[in-house]
Coordinates of C-alpha atoms in Angstrom, one line a residue:
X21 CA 91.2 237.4 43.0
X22 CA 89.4 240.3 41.7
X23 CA 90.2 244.0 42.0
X24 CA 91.5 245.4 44.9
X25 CA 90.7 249.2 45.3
X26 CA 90.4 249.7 49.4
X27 CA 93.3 249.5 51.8
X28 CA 92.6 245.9 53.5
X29 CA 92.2 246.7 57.1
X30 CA 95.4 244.5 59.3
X31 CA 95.4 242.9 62.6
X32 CA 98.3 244.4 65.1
X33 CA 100.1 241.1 64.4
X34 CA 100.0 242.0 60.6
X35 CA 101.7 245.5 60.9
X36 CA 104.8 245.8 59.2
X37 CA 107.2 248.8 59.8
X38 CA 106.1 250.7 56.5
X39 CA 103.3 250.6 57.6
X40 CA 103.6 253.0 60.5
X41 CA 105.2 255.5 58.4
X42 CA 101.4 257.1 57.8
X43 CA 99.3 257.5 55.2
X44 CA 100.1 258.2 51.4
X45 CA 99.7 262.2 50.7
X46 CA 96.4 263.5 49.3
X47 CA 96.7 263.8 45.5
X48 CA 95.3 267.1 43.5
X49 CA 93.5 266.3 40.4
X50 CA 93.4 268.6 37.8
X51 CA 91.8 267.9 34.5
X52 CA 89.0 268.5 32.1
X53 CA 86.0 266.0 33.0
X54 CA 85.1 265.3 29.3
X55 CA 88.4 263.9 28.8
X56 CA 88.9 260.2 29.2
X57 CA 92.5 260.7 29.9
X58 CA 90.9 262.3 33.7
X59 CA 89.0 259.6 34.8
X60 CA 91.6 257.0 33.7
X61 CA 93.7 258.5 36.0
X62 CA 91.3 258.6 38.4
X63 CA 91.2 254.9 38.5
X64 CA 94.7 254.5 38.3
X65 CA 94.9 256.1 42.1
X66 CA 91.6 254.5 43.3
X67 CA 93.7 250.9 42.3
X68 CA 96.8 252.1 44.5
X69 CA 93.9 253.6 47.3
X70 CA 95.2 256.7 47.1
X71 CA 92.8 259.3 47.9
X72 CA 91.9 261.8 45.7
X73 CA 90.8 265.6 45.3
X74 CA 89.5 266.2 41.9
X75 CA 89.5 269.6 40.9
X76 CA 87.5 269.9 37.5
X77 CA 89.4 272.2 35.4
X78 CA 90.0 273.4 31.2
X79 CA 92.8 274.9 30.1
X80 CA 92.8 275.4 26.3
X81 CA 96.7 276.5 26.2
X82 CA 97.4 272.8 27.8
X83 CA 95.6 270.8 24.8
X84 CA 92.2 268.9 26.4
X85 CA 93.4 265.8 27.4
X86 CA 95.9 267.4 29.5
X87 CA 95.6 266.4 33.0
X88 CA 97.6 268.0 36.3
X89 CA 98.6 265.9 39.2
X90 CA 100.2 267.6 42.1
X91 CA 101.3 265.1 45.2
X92 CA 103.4 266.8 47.8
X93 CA 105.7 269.0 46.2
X94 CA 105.5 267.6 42.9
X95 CA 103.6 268.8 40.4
X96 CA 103.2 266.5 37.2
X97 CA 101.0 267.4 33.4
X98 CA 100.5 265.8 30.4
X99 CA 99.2 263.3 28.6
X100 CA 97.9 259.9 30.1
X101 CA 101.1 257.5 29.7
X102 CA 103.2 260.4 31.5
X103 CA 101.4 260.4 34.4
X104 CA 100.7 257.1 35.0
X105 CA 104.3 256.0 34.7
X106 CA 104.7 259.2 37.5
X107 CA 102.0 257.3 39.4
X108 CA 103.8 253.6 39.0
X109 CA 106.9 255.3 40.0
X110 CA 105.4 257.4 43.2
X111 CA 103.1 254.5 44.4
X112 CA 104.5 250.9 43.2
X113 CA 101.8 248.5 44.4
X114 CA 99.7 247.2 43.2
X115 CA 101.6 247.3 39.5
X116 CA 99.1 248.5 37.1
X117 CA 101.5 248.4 33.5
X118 CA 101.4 244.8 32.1
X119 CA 104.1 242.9 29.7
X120 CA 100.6 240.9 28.8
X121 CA 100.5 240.5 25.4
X122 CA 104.2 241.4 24.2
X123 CA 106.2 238.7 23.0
X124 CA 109.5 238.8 21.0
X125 CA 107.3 238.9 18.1
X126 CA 105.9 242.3 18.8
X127 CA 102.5 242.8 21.1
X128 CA 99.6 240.6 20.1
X129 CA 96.7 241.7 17.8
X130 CA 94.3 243.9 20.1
X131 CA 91.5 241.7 19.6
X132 CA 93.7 238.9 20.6
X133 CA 94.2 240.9 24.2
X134 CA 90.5 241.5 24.8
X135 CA 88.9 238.4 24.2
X136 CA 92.0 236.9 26.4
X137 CA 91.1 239.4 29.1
X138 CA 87.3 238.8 28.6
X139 CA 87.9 235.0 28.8
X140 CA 89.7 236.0 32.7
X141 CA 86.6 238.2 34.3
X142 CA 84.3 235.9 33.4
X143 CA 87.0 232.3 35.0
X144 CA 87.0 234.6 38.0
X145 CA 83.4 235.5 38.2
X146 CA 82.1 231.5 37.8
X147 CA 84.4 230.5 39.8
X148 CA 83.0 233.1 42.4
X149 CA 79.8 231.5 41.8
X150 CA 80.8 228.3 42.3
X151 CA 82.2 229.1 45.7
X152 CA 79.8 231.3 46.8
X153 CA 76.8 228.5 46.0
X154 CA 79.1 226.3 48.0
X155 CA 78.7 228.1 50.8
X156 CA 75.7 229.0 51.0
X157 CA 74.2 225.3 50.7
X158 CA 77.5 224.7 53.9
X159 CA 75.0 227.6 55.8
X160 CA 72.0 225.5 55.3
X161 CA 73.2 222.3 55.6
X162 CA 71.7 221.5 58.7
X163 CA 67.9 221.5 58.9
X164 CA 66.0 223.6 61.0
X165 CA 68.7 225.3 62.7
X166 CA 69.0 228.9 64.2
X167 CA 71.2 231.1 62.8
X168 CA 71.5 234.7 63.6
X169 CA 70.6 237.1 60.9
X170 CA 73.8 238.5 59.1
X171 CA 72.4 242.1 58.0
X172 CA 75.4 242.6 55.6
X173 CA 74.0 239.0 53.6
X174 CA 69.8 239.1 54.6
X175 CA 68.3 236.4 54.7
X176 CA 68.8 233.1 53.3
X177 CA 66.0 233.8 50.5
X178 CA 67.6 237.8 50.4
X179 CA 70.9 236.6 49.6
X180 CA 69.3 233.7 46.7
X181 CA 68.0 237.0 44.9
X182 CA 71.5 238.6 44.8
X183 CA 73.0 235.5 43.5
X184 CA 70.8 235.2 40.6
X185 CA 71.1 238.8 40.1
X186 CA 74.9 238.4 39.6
X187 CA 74.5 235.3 38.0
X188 CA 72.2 236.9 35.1
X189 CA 74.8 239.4 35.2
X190 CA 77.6 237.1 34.4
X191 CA 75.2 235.1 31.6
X192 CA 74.1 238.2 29.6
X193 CA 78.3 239.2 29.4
X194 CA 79.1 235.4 28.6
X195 CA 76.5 235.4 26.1
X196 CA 77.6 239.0 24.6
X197 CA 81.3 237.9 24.5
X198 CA 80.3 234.1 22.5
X199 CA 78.2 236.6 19.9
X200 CA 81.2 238.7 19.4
X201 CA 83.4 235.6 18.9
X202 CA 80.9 234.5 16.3
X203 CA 79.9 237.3 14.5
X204 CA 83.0 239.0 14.2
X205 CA 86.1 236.8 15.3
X206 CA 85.6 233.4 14.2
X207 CA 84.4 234.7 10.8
X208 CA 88.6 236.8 10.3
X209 CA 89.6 232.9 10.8
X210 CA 87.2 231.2 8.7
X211 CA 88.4 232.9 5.8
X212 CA 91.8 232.3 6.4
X213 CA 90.9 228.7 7.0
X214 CA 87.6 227.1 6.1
X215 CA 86.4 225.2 9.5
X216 CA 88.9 226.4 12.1
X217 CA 86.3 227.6 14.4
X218 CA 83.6 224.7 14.1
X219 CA 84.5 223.4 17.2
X220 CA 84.4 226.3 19.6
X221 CA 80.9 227.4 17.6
X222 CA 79.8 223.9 18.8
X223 CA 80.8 224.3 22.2
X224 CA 79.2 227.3 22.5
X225 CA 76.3 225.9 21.3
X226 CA 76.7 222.4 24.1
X227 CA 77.0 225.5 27.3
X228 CA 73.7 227.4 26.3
X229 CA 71.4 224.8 27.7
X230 CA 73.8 224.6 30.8
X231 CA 73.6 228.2 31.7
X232 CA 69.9 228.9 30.9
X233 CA 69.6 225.4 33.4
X234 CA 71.3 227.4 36.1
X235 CA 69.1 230.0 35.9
X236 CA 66.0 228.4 35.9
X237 CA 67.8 226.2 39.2
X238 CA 68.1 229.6 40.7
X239 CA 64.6 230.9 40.5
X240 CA 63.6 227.5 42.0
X241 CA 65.4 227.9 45.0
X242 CA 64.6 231.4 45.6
X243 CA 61.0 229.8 46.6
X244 CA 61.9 227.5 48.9
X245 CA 62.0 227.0 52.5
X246 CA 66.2 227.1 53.3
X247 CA 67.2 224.2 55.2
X248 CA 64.9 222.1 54.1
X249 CA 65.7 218.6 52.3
X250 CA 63.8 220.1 48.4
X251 CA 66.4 223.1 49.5
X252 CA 69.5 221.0 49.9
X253 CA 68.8 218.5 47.2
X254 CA 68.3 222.1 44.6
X255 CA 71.4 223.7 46.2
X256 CA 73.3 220.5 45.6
X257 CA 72.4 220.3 41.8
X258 CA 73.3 224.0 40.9
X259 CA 76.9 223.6 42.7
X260 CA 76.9 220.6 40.1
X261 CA 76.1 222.5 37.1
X262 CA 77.8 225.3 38.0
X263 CA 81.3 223.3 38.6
X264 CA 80.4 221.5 35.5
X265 CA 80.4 224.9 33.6
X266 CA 83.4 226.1 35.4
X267 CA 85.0 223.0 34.0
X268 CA 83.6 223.2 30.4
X269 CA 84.5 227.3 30.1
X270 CA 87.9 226.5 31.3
X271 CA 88.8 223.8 28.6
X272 CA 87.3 225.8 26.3
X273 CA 88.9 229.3 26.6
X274 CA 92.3 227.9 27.1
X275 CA 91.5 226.1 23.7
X276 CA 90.9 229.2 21.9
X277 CA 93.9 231.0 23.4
X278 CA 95.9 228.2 22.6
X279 CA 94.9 227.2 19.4
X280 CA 92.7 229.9 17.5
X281 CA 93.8 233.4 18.7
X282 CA 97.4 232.4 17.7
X283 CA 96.0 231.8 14.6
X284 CA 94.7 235.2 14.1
X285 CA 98.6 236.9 14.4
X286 CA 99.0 234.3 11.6
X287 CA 96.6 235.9 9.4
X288 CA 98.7 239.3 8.6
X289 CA 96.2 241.5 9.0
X290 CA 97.0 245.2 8.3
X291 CA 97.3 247.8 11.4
X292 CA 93.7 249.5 9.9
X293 CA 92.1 245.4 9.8
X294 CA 93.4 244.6 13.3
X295 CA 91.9 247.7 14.4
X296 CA 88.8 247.7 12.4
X297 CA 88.0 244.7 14.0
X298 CA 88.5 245.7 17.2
X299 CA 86.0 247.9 16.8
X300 CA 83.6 246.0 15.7
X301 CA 84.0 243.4 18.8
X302 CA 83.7 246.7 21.0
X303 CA 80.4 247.5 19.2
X304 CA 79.3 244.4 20.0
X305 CA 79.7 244.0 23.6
X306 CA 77.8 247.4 23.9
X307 CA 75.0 246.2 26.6
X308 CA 78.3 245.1 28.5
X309 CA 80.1 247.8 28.1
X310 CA 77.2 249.9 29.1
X311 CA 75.4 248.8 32.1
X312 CA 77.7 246.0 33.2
X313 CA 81.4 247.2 32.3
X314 CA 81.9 247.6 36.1
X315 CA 80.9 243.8 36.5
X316 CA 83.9 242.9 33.7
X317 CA 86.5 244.8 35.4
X318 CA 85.6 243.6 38.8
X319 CA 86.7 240.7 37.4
X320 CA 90.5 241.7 36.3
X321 CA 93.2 242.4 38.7
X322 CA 94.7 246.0 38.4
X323 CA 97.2 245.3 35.9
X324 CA 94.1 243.7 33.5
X325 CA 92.1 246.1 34.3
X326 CA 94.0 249.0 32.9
X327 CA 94.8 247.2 30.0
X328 CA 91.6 246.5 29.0
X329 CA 91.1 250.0 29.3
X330 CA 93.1 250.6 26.7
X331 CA 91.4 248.1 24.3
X332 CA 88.2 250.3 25.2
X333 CA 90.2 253.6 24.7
X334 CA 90.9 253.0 21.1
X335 CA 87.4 252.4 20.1
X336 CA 85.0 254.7 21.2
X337 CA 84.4 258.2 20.9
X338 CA 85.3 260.6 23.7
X339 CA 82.0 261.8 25.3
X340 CA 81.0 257.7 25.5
X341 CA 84.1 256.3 27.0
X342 CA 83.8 259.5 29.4
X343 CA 80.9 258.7 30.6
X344 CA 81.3 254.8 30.9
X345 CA 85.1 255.8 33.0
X346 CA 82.8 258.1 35.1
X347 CA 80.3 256.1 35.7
X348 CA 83.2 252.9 36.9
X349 CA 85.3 255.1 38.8
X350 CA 81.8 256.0 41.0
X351 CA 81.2 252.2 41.6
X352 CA 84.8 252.4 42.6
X353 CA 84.5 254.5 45.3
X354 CA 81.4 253.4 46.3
X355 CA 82.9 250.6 47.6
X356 CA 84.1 249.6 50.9
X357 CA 85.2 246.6 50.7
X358 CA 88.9 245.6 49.8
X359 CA 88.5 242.8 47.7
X360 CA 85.4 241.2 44.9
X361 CA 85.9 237.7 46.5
X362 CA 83.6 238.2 49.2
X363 CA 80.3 237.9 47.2
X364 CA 78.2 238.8 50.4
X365 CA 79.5 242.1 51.2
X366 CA 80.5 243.5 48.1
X367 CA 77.1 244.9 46.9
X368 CA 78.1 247.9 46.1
X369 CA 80.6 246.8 43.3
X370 CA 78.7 244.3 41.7

């Protein structure tokens, strides 16, 4: 499932004794809003729905990535990793620190931990789409019926539109993520071993004509009558492509995490290479990282989440990764809804 940052609402059947003890306390904020280190933190509490009064503040004397978190009678300062292990402590679900990655060997090369993470948004985006195609041709299955309008989905020919618009959304990050594969991380492995990556560049190169298909499938049925038999017959062929996609990413990401990524902790690379390269992945998934960086996360559960968040932290210069944390903590709370799996009422997020 996809990120939860809203307090699902619960049935009276569904209360459980904690949960009548009230509410979590307000937390005070403090901290300078240039720093990333603030608006991490923000999103650590907006992933345990904990609400939040942010109180923009500097104060030289504390160094400026200093941030100030008072919550009842505590009162808590200092760097990022200090106050999020306060916040894991004070409020313990949903876990937000992650073993991911760490193995008895040591952790895993950075760029080993995003493209892993990358590969897990976009399995949980398609297979959103896949569902959410599913049910719309189940709406419109039979022809000619009246339904009553559901204003939080539109019409049917409304809701087509904002299923190609996250489709397109999830194709230009798929397509961003196979160029940084190719340009920067197959390339680390081809000169360790001549030909180790032909096979993923050549699946790659078998999807494209898939995904573009979809596309064109969807701007087809956004012109046609829903419930009609040209309707069902063109809703029936995307779920088909789509689930043959689903299938095809699948067998190919856990091929590369299987069998090339392991490869890469083989190569020895230096601290300085690992991170170099890094860095150049991050520079390449720049329109995603932009404009769609809230669609990737949406995609990660917490503890992903802020763990990609520290891939992104390492690479990018403060005022940027300020304003792309800003910008993803609005979308945040923007959003009502408690969970990304419900494609038709989470607008908002995606």
């Amino acid at each position: 499932m996809g990120n939860c940052i809203a307090r699902p609402r619960k049935s009276t059947a569904e209360i459980s004794p904690s949960d009548l003890i009230g509410d979590p306390p307000v937390v005070r904020l403090y901290g300078p809003p240039s720093s990333p280190s603030t608006w991490r933190i923000r999103i650590a509490l907006l992933y345990k729905s904990v609400a939040v009064q942010f109180v923009p503040s500097e104060n030289p004397s504390l160094g400026s990535d200093t941030v100030v978190l008072q919550c009842g009678s505590d009162t808590v300062s200092g760097r990022f990793e200090t106050l999020l292990q306060y916040i894991e402590g004070r409020f313990p679900k949903p876990a937000l620190v992650s073993g991911f990655g760490v193995s008895d060997r040591g952790p895993a090369p950075a760029v080993v931990v995003t493209v892993t993470l990358q590969h897990r948004s976009m399995m949980w985006h398609l297979d959103r789409m896949v569902k959410w195609a599913e049910d719309l041709e189940a709406r419109q299955s039979t022809r000619g019926a009246r339904r009553a309008v559901d204003p939080c989905v539109g019409s049917p020919r409304m809701e087509v539109k904002k299923f190609g618009r996250s489709y397109s959304q999830l194709l230009e990050m798929m397509l961003e993520h196979a160029q940084m594969e190719e340009r920067i991380v197959f390339p680390v492995l081809e000169r360790a071993d001549r030909g180790l990556s032909k096979g993923a560049n050549e699946e790659h190169a078998r999807d494209l004509p898939i995904m573009n298909g979809i596309k064109e499938d969807i701007k087809s049925i956004g012109v046609l009558d829903a419930g009609s038999l040209d309707y069902q017959e063109a809703m029936s062929n995307l779920s088909s492509r789509l689930n043959i996609l689903l299938e095809h990413c699948k067998e190919h990401f856990e091929e590369e995490e299987q069998e090339l990524l392991p490869l890469l902790e083989a190569a020895e690379l230096s601290k300085e290479k690992q991170e170099g390269v890094l860095a150049q992945c991050m520079e390449v998934m720049g329109a995603t990282h932009s404009h769609l960086f809230h669609f990737l996360m949406a995609g990660l559960i917490p503890q992903d989440a802020m763990q990609y968040l520290d891939m992104v932290t390492r690479c990018n210069d403060s005022p940027r990764l300020a304003t792309m944390l800003r910008e993803l903590t609005a979308r945040m709370e923007g959003s009502s809804s408690p969970s990304m799996w419900d494609p038709l009422k989470s607008e908002k997020l995606i």
